[in-house]
Short mmCIF file of C-alpha atoms and ligand atoms in Angstrom, two decimals:
data_model
loop_
_atom_site.label_atom_id
_atom_site.label_comp_id
_atom_site.label_asym_id
_atom_site.label_seq_id
_atom_site.Cartn_x
_atom_site.Cartn_y
_atom_site.Cartn_z
CA MET A 135 -37.70 -9.75 6.01
CA LYS A 136 -37.30 -8.24 9.43
CA LYS A 137 -38.65 -4.93 8.22
CA LEU A 138 -41.69 -6.60 6.68
CA GLY A 139 -42.36 -8.42 9.95
CA PHE A 140 -42.17 -5.16 11.85
CA LEU A 141 -44.49 -3.44 9.39
CA ALA A 142 -47.03 -6.27 9.70
CA ILE A 143 -47.04 -5.97 13.48
CA VAL A 144 -47.53 -2.23 13.27
CA LEU A 145 -50.42 -2.68 10.84
CA ILE A 146 -52.12 -5.33 12.98
CA GLY A 147 -51.67 -3.10 16.00
CA PHE A 148 -53.14 -0.18 14.13
CA SER A 149 -56.17 -2.08 12.85
CA VAL A 150 -57.09 -3.17 16.39
CA GLN A 151 -56.50 0.35 17.69
CA ALA A 152 -58.64 1.91 14.98
CA GLN A 153 -61.73 0.03 16.13
CA GLY A 154 -61.66 1.26 19.72
CA PRO A 155 -59.71 0.65 22.90
CA ASN A 156 -56.98 -1.97 22.71
CA LEU A 157 -57.84 -4.48 25.41
CA GLU A 158 -55.15 -7.08 24.68
CA LYS A 159 -53.64 -6.78 28.16
CA ASP A 160 -57.04 -7.22 29.78
CA TYR A 161 -57.78 -10.30 27.68
CA THR A 162 -54.48 -11.90 28.58
CA ALA A 163 -55.13 -11.19 32.25
CA ILE A 164 -58.65 -12.61 32.26
CA GLU A 165 -58.13 -16.01 30.58
CA GLY A 166 -56.90 -17.85 33.67
CA LYS A 167 -59.75 -16.50 35.77
CA VAL A 168 -62.39 -17.46 33.20
CA ILE A 169 -61.04 -21.02 33.08
CA GLU A 170 -61.00 -21.22 36.86
CA TRP A 171 -64.60 -19.95 37.14
CA ARG A 172 -65.71 -22.35 34.47
CA ARG A 173 -64.18 -25.31 36.31
CA GLU A 174 -65.72 -24.27 39.65
CA ILE A 175 -69.14 -23.90 38.04
CA HIS A 176 -68.68 -27.20 36.20
CA GLN A 177 -67.96 -28.97 39.47
CA ASN A 178 -71.02 -27.42 41.16
CA PRO A 179 -73.82 -27.61 38.60
CA GLU A 180 -77.42 -26.75 39.47
CA LEU A 181 -80.65 -27.62 37.66
CA GLY A 182 -82.97 -25.03 36.07
CA ASN A 183 -84.70 -22.66 38.51
CA ARG A 184 -82.41 -24.01 41.26
CA GLU A 185 -79.21 -22.14 40.33
CA PHE A 186 -78.86 -20.59 43.79
CA LYS A 187 -75.10 -20.90 44.35
CA THR A 188 -74.26 -20.13 40.73
CA ALA A 189 -76.35 -16.94 40.95
CA GLU A 190 -74.66 -15.98 44.22
CA LYS A 191 -71.23 -16.39 42.65
CA ILE A 192 -72.19 -14.27 39.64
CA ALA A 193 -73.79 -11.52 41.76
CA LYS A 194 -70.76 -11.38 44.06
CA HIS A 195 -68.43 -11.03 41.09
CA LEU A 196 -70.48 -8.30 39.39
CA LYS A 197 -70.78 -6.35 42.65
CA SER A 198 -67.02 -6.56 43.17
CA LEU A 199 -66.65 -4.85 39.78
CA GLY A 200 -68.94 -1.99 40.79
CA ILE A 201 -71.69 -3.15 38.45
CA GLU A 202 -75.31 -2.43 39.45
CA VAL A 203 -76.84 -5.85 40.21
CA GLU A 204 -80.38 -7.20 40.39
CA THR A 205 -80.89 -10.74 41.67
CA GLY A 206 -83.90 -13.05 41.79
CA VAL A 207 -84.95 -12.18 38.22
CA ALA A 208 -87.09 -15.05 36.85
CA HIS A 209 -86.37 -16.94 40.11
CA THR A 210 -82.57 -17.24 40.09
CA GLY A 211 -81.45 -14.92 37.30
CA VAL A 212 -78.91 -12.15 37.77
CA VAL A 213 -78.86 -8.93 35.76
CA GLY A 214 -75.97 -6.50 35.84
CA ILE A 215 -75.99 -3.00 34.41
CA LEU A 216 -72.75 -1.29 33.51
CA LYS A 217 -73.09 2.36 32.53
CA GLY A 218 -70.25 3.67 30.44
CA ASP A 219 -68.96 7.15 31.14
CA LEU A 220 -70.29 8.37 27.79
CA PRO A 221 -73.94 8.37 26.69
CA GLY A 222 -75.09 5.96 23.99
CA LYS A 223 -77.08 2.88 23.05
CA VAL A 224 -77.86 -0.15 25.21
CA VAL A 225 -76.46 -3.56 24.36
CA ALA A 226 -77.41 -6.73 26.25
CA LEU A 227 -75.29 -9.88 26.54
CA ARG A 228 -76.87 -13.12 27.67
CA ALA A 229 -75.45 -16.27 29.26
CA ASP A 230 -77.59 -19.20 30.42
CA ILE A 231 -76.53 -20.73 33.73
CA ASP A 232 -78.46 -24.02 34.21
CA ALA A 233 -77.22 -27.62 34.13
CA LEU A 234 -78.93 -30.88 33.17
CA PRO A 235 -80.02 -34.13 34.87
CA VAL A 236 -77.11 -36.12 33.39
CA THR A 237 -74.51 -38.14 35.32
CA GLU A 238 -71.01 -37.10 34.25
CA ARG A 239 -68.71 -39.87 32.97
CA ASN A 240 -65.64 -37.72 32.26
CA ASP A 241 -62.52 -38.30 34.29
CA LEU A 242 -61.61 -34.74 35.26
CA PRO A 243 -60.20 -33.07 38.36
CA TYR A 244 -63.27 -30.82 38.24
CA LYS A 245 -65.77 -33.57 37.39
CA SER A 246 -69.28 -33.12 38.79
CA ASN A 247 -70.35 -35.60 41.46
CA VAL A 248 -73.48 -33.61 42.26
CA THR A 249 -76.83 -35.34 42.53
CA SER A 250 -80.29 -33.85 42.84
CA GLU A 251 -83.94 -34.67 42.39
CA PHE A 252 -85.71 -34.23 39.08
CA MET A 253 -89.38 -35.15 38.60
CA GLY A 254 -89.31 -37.32 41.70
CA GLU A 255 -86.17 -39.21 40.69
CA LYS A 256 -82.63 -39.00 42.01
CA VAL A 257 -80.37 -37.84 39.17
CA GLY A 258 -76.79 -36.85 38.55
CA VAL A 259 -76.35 -33.19 37.61
CA MET A 260 -73.90 -32.06 34.94
CA HIS A 261 -73.16 -29.05 32.79
CA ALA A 262 -73.78 -31.27 29.78
CA CYS A 263 -74.69 -28.39 27.47
CA GLY A 264 -71.74 -26.16 28.33
CA HIS A 265 -73.67 -23.38 30.06
CA ASP A 266 -70.82 -23.33 32.61
CA THR A 267 -68.63 -21.92 29.84
CA HIS A 268 -71.23 -19.29 28.89
CA THR A 269 -71.44 -18.13 32.51
CA ALA A 270 -67.66 -17.90 32.93
CA ILE A 271 -67.23 -16.13 29.59
CA LEU A 272 -69.81 -13.47 30.47
CA MET A 273 -68.26 -12.99 33.93
CA GLY A 274 -64.99 -12.39 32.08
CA VAL A 275 -66.59 -9.91 29.66
CA ALA A 276 -68.07 -8.05 32.64
CA GLU A 277 -64.65 -7.74 34.24
CA VAL A 278 -62.91 -6.54 31.07
CA MET A 279 -65.65 -4.03 30.29
CA SER A 280 -65.93 -2.67 33.81
CA LYS A 281 -62.19 -1.95 33.76
CA ASN A 282 -62.72 0.09 30.61
CA LYS A 283 -65.87 1.86 31.71
CA ALA A 284 -64.40 5.26 30.93
CA LYS A 285 -64.16 4.34 27.25
CA ILE A 286 -67.67 2.88 26.93
CA LYS A 287 -70.24 4.88 24.99
CA GLY A 288 -73.56 3.62 26.33
CA THR A 289 -74.76 0.85 28.60
CA VAL A 290 -74.08 -2.87 28.77
CA LYS A 291 -76.66 -5.16 30.34
CA PHE A 292 -75.39 -8.55 31.48
CA ILE A 293 -78.19 -11.11 31.57
CA PHE A 294 -77.44 -14.36 33.41
CA GLN A 295 -80.47 -16.49 32.61
CA PRO A 296 -81.77 -19.52 34.51
CA ALA A 297 -83.54 -22.60 33.14
CA GLU A 298 -82.70 -22.40 29.44
CA GLU A 299 -83.29 -26.14 29.15
CA GLY A 300 -86.83 -25.55 30.41
CA PRO A 301 -88.15 -25.05 33.92
CA PRO A 302 -89.32 -28.05 35.93
CA PRO A 303 -92.91 -29.09 35.05
CA GLY A 304 -95.48 -26.75 36.54
CA GLU A 305 -93.02 -23.86 36.91
CA GLU A 306 -92.37 -20.83 34.78
CA GLY A 307 -88.84 -19.86 33.93
CA GLY A 308 -86.10 -19.13 31.43
CA ALA A 309 -85.93 -16.32 28.88
CA LEU A 310 -89.70 -16.07 28.57
CA LEU A 311 -90.11 -15.29 32.26
CA MET A 312 -87.19 -12.86 32.16
CA VAL A 313 -88.89 -10.99 29.31
CA LYS A 314 -92.18 -11.03 31.25
CA GLU A 315 -90.29 -9.50 34.17
CA ARG A 316 -89.18 -6.78 31.74
CA VAL A 317 -85.49 -7.55 31.60
CA MET A 318 -85.32 -5.96 28.14
CA ASP A 319 -86.72 -2.63 29.44
CA SER A 320 -85.31 0.13 31.67
CA PRO A 321 -82.97 0.78 30.11
CA LYS A 322 -84.49 -0.51 26.88
CA VAL A 323 -82.16 -2.86 25.04
CA ASP A 324 -81.24 -1.84 21.46
CA ALA A 325 -79.48 -5.09 20.51
CA ILE A 326 -78.69 -8.38 22.19
CA PHE A 327 -75.85 -10.84 21.62
CA GLY A 328 -75.42 -14.38 22.86
CA LEU A 329 -73.34 -17.43 22.12
CA HIS A 330 -73.45 -21.17 22.55
CA ILE A 331 -70.34 -23.25 22.97
CA ASN A 332 -70.23 -26.24 20.61
CA SER A 333 -68.43 -29.50 21.33
CA GLN A 334 -68.23 -30.35 17.65
CA THR A 335 -66.77 -27.10 16.40
CA PRO A 336 -62.98 -26.70 16.79
CA VAL A 337 -61.57 -24.19 19.26
CA GLY A 338 -60.94 -20.89 17.48
CA VAL A 339 -63.86 -21.21 15.09
CA ILE A 340 -67.11 -19.23 15.20
CA ARG A 341 -70.16 -20.37 13.27
CA TYR A 342 -73.25 -18.31 12.52
CA LYS A 343 -76.35 -18.15 10.37
CA SER A 344 -78.29 -15.08 9.36
CA GLY A 345 -82.12 -15.29 9.61
CA GLY A 346 -83.66 -18.42 11.14
CA ALA A 347 -80.69 -20.05 12.90
CA MET A 348 -82.43 -22.38 15.32
CA ALA A 349 -85.93 -23.74 15.14
CA ALA A 350 -89.16 -22.82 16.84
CA ALA A 351 -90.20 -25.80 18.95
CA GLN A 352 -93.88 -26.57 19.44
CA THR A 353 -95.50 -29.49 21.17
CA PHE A 354 -98.72 -31.07 19.96
CA THR A 355 -101.29 -33.40 21.48
CA ILE A 356 -103.66 -35.38 19.27
CA ASN A 357 -106.71 -36.99 20.83
CA VAL A 358 -108.45 -39.60 18.71
CA LYS A 359 -111.91 -40.78 19.63
CA GLY A 360 -113.22 -44.05 18.25
CA LYS A 361 -115.77 -46.58 19.47
CA GLN A 362 -114.80 -49.48 21.64
CA SER A 363 -115.60 -53.01 20.48
CA HIS A 364 -114.47 -56.64 20.72
CA GLY A 365 -111.16 -57.20 18.93
CA SER A 366 -112.76 -59.96 16.89
CA GLN A 367 -115.55 -57.68 15.59
CA PRO A 368 -113.98 -54.46 14.30
CA TRP A 369 -117.07 -53.72 12.18
CA SER A 370 -119.04 -52.94 15.31
CA GLY A 371 -116.61 -50.26 16.49
CA VAL A 372 -114.32 -47.48 15.25
CA ASP A 373 -110.62 -48.28 15.67
CA PRO A 374 -108.63 -45.31 17.07
CA ILE A 375 -105.34 -47.16 16.60
CA LEU A 376 -105.88 -47.50 12.87
CA ILE A 377 -106.90 -43.83 12.70
CA SER A 378 -103.73 -42.90 14.58
CA ALA A 379 -101.63 -44.80 12.04
CA LYS A 380 -103.30 -42.93 9.17
CA ILE A 381 -102.78 -39.62 10.99
CA ILE A 382 -99.05 -40.30 11.54
CA ASP A 383 -98.74 -41.07 7.84
CA GLY A 384 -100.70 -37.98 6.88
CA LEU A 385 -98.64 -35.66 9.06
CA GLN A 386 -95.43 -36.75 7.34
CA THR A 387 -96.95 -35.88 3.95
CA ILE A 388 -97.41 -32.30 5.18
CA ILE A 389 -93.61 -32.19 5.40
CA SER A 390 -92.80 -34.17 2.26
CA ARG A 391 -95.55 -32.94 -0.09
CA GLU A 392 -96.68 -29.53 1.13
CA THR A 393 -93.63 -27.83 2.65
CA GLU A 394 -91.10 -25.99 0.48
CA LEU A 395 -88.07 -27.69 1.97
CA THR A 396 -85.63 -25.80 -0.23
CA ASN A 397 -86.50 -22.64 1.77
CA GLU A 398 -85.99 -24.06 5.26
CA ALA A 399 -86.15 -27.40 7.01
CA ALA A 400 -89.23 -28.48 8.98
CA VAL A 401 -89.87 -31.48 11.20
CA ILE A 402 -92.93 -33.19 12.66
CA THR A 403 -92.18 -36.02 15.08
CA VAL A 404 -94.71 -38.15 16.92
CA GLY A 405 -92.84 -39.04 20.09
CA LYS A 406 -95.44 -40.96 22.03
CA ILE A 407 -98.57 -42.93 21.27
CA LYS A 408 -100.82 -44.39 23.89
CA SER A 409 -103.89 -46.56 23.38
CA GLY A 410 -105.49 -49.83 24.38
CA VAL A 411 -105.07 -52.35 27.18
CA ARG A 412 -105.11 -55.87 25.74
CA SER A 413 -105.02 -57.93 22.57
CA ASN A 414 -108.72 -58.52 22.02
CA ILE A 415 -110.17 -55.09 22.70
CA ILE A 416 -110.39 -52.29 20.19
CA PRO A 417 -110.04 -49.30 22.52
CA GLU A 418 -112.17 -46.20 22.79
CA SER A 419 -109.45 -43.65 22.23
CA ALA A 420 -105.80 -42.93 21.45
CA GLU A 421 -103.46 -40.10 22.37
CA MET A 422 -100.34 -38.99 20.56
CA ILE A 423 -97.86 -36.32 21.52
CA GLY A 424 -94.99 -34.90 19.50
CA THR A 425 -92.86 -31.96 18.47
CA ILE A 426 -92.83 -29.57 15.52
CA ARG A 427 -89.69 -27.69 14.43
CA THR A 428 -89.77 -24.77 11.99
CA LEU A 429 -87.34 -22.03 10.98
CA ASP A 430 -89.68 -19.70 9.14
CA TYR A 431 -92.79 -17.97 10.47
CA ASP A 432 -94.92 -18.47 7.35
CA MET A 433 -94.03 -22.15 7.18
CA LYS A 434 -94.84 -22.52 10.86
CA ASP A 435 -98.32 -20.99 10.44
CA LYS A 436 -99.11 -23.08 7.38
CA LEU A 437 -97.89 -26.29 8.95
CA ASN A 438 -99.93 -25.70 12.12
CA LYS A 439 -103.08 -24.98 10.10
CA ARG A 440 -102.65 -28.07 7.93
CA MET A 441 -102.01 -30.34 10.91
CA ILE A 442 -105.25 -29.29 12.59
CA GLU A 443 -107.24 -29.71 9.35
CA MET A 444 -105.69 -33.04 8.45
CA VAL A 445 -106.00 -34.66 11.87
CA SER A 446 -109.70 -33.90 12.01
CA ALA A 447 -110.36 -34.84 8.36
CA ILE A 448 -108.54 -38.17 8.56
CA ALA A 449 -110.39 -39.19 11.71
CA LYS A 450 -113.68 -38.21 10.10
CA ALA A 451 -112.89 -40.25 6.99
CA TYR A 452 -112.61 -43.37 9.16
CA GLY A 453 -115.70 -42.67 11.24
CA GLY A 454 -114.03 -41.18 14.30
CA GLU A 455 -113.13 -37.79 15.64
CA ALA A 456 -109.80 -36.21 16.47
CA THR A 457 -108.40 -32.92 17.71
CA CYS A 458 -104.90 -31.51 17.51
CA GLU A 459 -103.75 -28.99 20.09
CA ILE A 460 -100.50 -27.15 19.41
CA ASN A 461 -98.52 -25.20 21.99
CA ASP A 462 -95.47 -23.00 21.52
CA ALA A 463 -92.41 -24.12 23.47
CA THR A 464 -89.70 -21.90 21.97
CA ASP A 465 -89.69 -19.33 19.17
CA ILE A 466 -87.39 -19.14 16.13
CA THR A 467 -83.88 -18.00 17.03
CA TYR A 468 -83.91 -15.31 14.40
CA ASN A 469 -80.66 -13.47 13.72
CA ASN A 470 -81.56 -10.07 12.35
CA PRO A 471 -79.78 -9.99 8.94
CA GLU A 472 -78.87 -6.29 9.17
CA LEU A 473 -77.36 -6.74 12.61
CA VAL A 474 -75.43 -9.81 11.41
CA GLU A 475 -74.03 -7.77 8.50
CA GLN A 476 -73.09 -4.98 10.88
CA MET A 477 -71.26 -7.30 13.31
CA LEU A 478 -69.49 -9.66 10.89
CA PRO A 479 -66.44 -7.43 10.35
CA THR A 480 -65.91 -7.40 14.13
CA MET A 481 -66.15 -11.17 14.37
CA LYS A 482 -63.74 -11.61 11.50
CA ARG A 483 -61.27 -9.15 13.01
CA VAL A 484 -61.33 -11.01 16.32
CA ALA A 485 -61.36 -14.63 15.11
CA GLY A 486 -59.73 -14.25 11.67
CA ASP A 487 -61.64 -14.39 8.36
CA ALA A 488 -61.24 -18.12 7.82
CA ASN A 489 -62.47 -18.92 11.32
CA VAL A 490 -65.84 -17.24 10.91
CA GLN A 491 -67.91 -19.83 9.13
CA PHE A 492 -71.44 -20.40 7.92
CA GLN A 493 -73.57 -22.66 10.09
CA LYS A 494 -76.48 -24.66 8.68
CA ALA A 495 -79.82 -24.10 10.39
CA ILE A 496 -80.30 -26.20 13.50
CA THR A 497 -83.61 -27.92 14.25
CA GLY A 498 -82.79 -27.77 17.96
CA ALA A 499 -84.31 -24.84 19.84
CA GLU A 500 -82.96 -22.07 22.07
CA ASP A 501 -84.96 -19.75 24.28
CA PHE A 502 -82.64 -16.84 23.39
CA SER A 503 -85.34 -16.45 20.71
CA TYR A 504 -87.60 -14.72 23.25
CA PHE A 505 -85.08 -11.92 23.71
CA GLN A 506 -84.92 -11.56 19.93
CA ARG A 507 -88.65 -10.78 19.85
CA GLU A 508 -87.92 -7.70 21.97
CA ALA A 509 -84.79 -6.40 20.23
CA PRO A 510 -82.69 -7.36 17.19
CA GLY A 511 -80.30 -10.10 18.26
CA PHE A 512 -77.38 -12.18 17.06
CA PHE A 513 -76.77 -15.66 18.48
CA PHE A 514 -73.72 -17.60 17.31
CA PHE A 515 -71.69 -20.72 18.06
CA LEU A 516 -68.24 -20.86 19.59
CA GLY A 517 -65.83 -23.76 19.06
CA GLY A 518 -65.11 -25.94 22.08
CA MET A 519 -63.57 -29.04 20.49
CA THR A 520 -59.91 -29.72 21.28
CA PRO A 521 -57.71 -28.53 18.40
CA GLY A 522 -56.61 -31.46 16.27
CA SER A 523 -59.51 -33.72 17.34
CA THR A 524 -61.89 -34.97 14.73
CA GLU A 525 -64.46 -36.42 17.08
CA SER A 526 -66.21 -35.35 20.23
CA TYR A 527 -69.30 -36.25 22.20
CA PRO A 528 -72.50 -34.35 21.53
CA HIS A 529 -74.27 -32.04 23.98
CA HIS A 530 -76.55 -33.55 26.65
CA THR A 531 -74.47 -36.76 26.94
CA PRO A 532 -72.45 -38.06 29.96
CA ASP A 533 -69.15 -37.76 28.03
CA PHE A 534 -69.74 -34.23 26.73
CA LEU A 535 -66.56 -32.21 27.17
CA ILE A 536 -65.46 -28.69 26.28
CA ASP A 537 -61.83 -27.65 25.82
CA ASP A 538 -61.52 -24.47 27.82
CA SER A 539 -58.76 -23.08 25.61
CA GLY A 540 -61.65 -21.85 23.45
CA LEU A 541 -63.22 -19.63 26.09
CA LEU A 542 -61.06 -16.55 25.61
CA LEU A 543 -62.30 -16.15 22.03
CA GLY A 544 -65.80 -15.97 23.49
CA VAL A 545 -64.75 -13.18 25.86
CA ARG A 546 -63.02 -11.26 23.10
CA THR A 547 -65.83 -11.66 20.59
CA LEU A 548 -68.65 -10.57 22.92
CA THR A 549 -66.59 -7.65 24.25
CA GLU A 550 -65.50 -6.37 20.84
CA MET A 551 -68.98 -6.83 19.36
CA SER A 552 -70.48 -4.81 22.20
CA LEU A 553 -67.90 -2.02 21.94
CA ASP A 554 -68.16 -1.80 18.15
CA TYR A 555 -71.95 -1.80 18.34
CA LEU A 556 -71.98 0.96 20.94
CA ASN A 557 -69.30 2.99 19.16
CA SER A 558 -70.95 2.84 15.75
CA ASP A 559 -73.00 5.83 14.68
CA GLN A 560 -75.65 3.58 13.21
CA LYS A 561 -79.05 4.12 14.78
CA PRO A 562 -80.60 1.13 16.56
CA LEU A 563 -82.45 -1.16 14.15
CA LEU A 564 -86.15 -0.81 14.72
CA ASP A 565 -87.57 -3.50 12.50
CA ILE A 566 -87.15 -6.75 14.37
CA LYS A 567 -89.88 -8.55 12.50
CA PRO A 568 -88.40 -11.63 10.89
CA LYS A 569 -88.76 -11.64 7.12
CA GLY A 570 -89.49 -15.00 5.48
ZN1 ZN B 685 -78.89 -27.94 25.93
ZN1 ZN B 686 -77.53 -25.13 25.75
#
């Protein structure tokens, strides 16, 4: 028995060694620091495009590691470039750093008591999506990798991104602005990896989906024009409220009757409807706004086209007029299938086969998608639910909580994925166009 145990240890040791440098000592050394950073950031959250102190902390850390640092990217973003001693490809790692206007209800020694102003209102500020963990994990990866610079074949770009949850109204920001400011160029990124902590996935587990993993989000505005009349005499006017009701009904049939839901999910939601002033007036007009979620580019195009046609045709059928304007908010978080295949063995080695699990598509959106339009990317989910728990609060709520014993797996996974990617002889994937 003893001999078998010894053999197993040797084999495990060998399999880690065979993939590249053995960083076990560095991982052990970094865990405490990552947890400490995470707690400090959690206690001092900052809203999107206002992450001044968070950015300062990140920049200071990267500089202390000898990493080349650029600050003020897309307002408050920080980009670090670590050049390995050997030539090779360029891999980018992204962490988002912004918090949300949510008042924390957790009883923690590092609870946030921060308040700020959001859209003219005083709000509590909380890392209610777990971006504090992403920031701390990537700071940890930067430290481990900079210590092993001599063994790195290629370049690692650390992207600390502001305003993932969306910039304040009237401002630009987030991944889209970073891309506009050419964060994916010089040096040009060959592949990008990112993760999101998840409060409902147990610590130790990684979940992923190849292809469309998170939805494209679009907003739409429908303007219905009718003809105002007395509420008692509808025949002398055109009722925009009735037309709106028919339009809402029609839009849902695009999903239920015209969309091949066995391919991917799709959602149309009317979130607001505004019309009229009092009981006995049929108003002149109505306005509706809403969101569209799609996971497939062809479905997205078809759905958009049909919405515009249907809105106008329905209004016309009832004697009115209507327009539908659609705007992109976030693209499809599209995990390049070839890159996913290439990186899965690494993930399984790090987390264990059984802990790398399939994730259903998510109709929520993520602006990591904008980086994936520039280079093949892989975005996955990391467990943050306390081991043994069966329940936890969802993201964006005042009770949202992440168990920081799960953070080290994030550090290990991103580090090992980067090293394996850079060490592999495989040429960078050129085709980043999502296929159906
Ligand atoms: Zn969020
Ligand atoms: Zn998030």
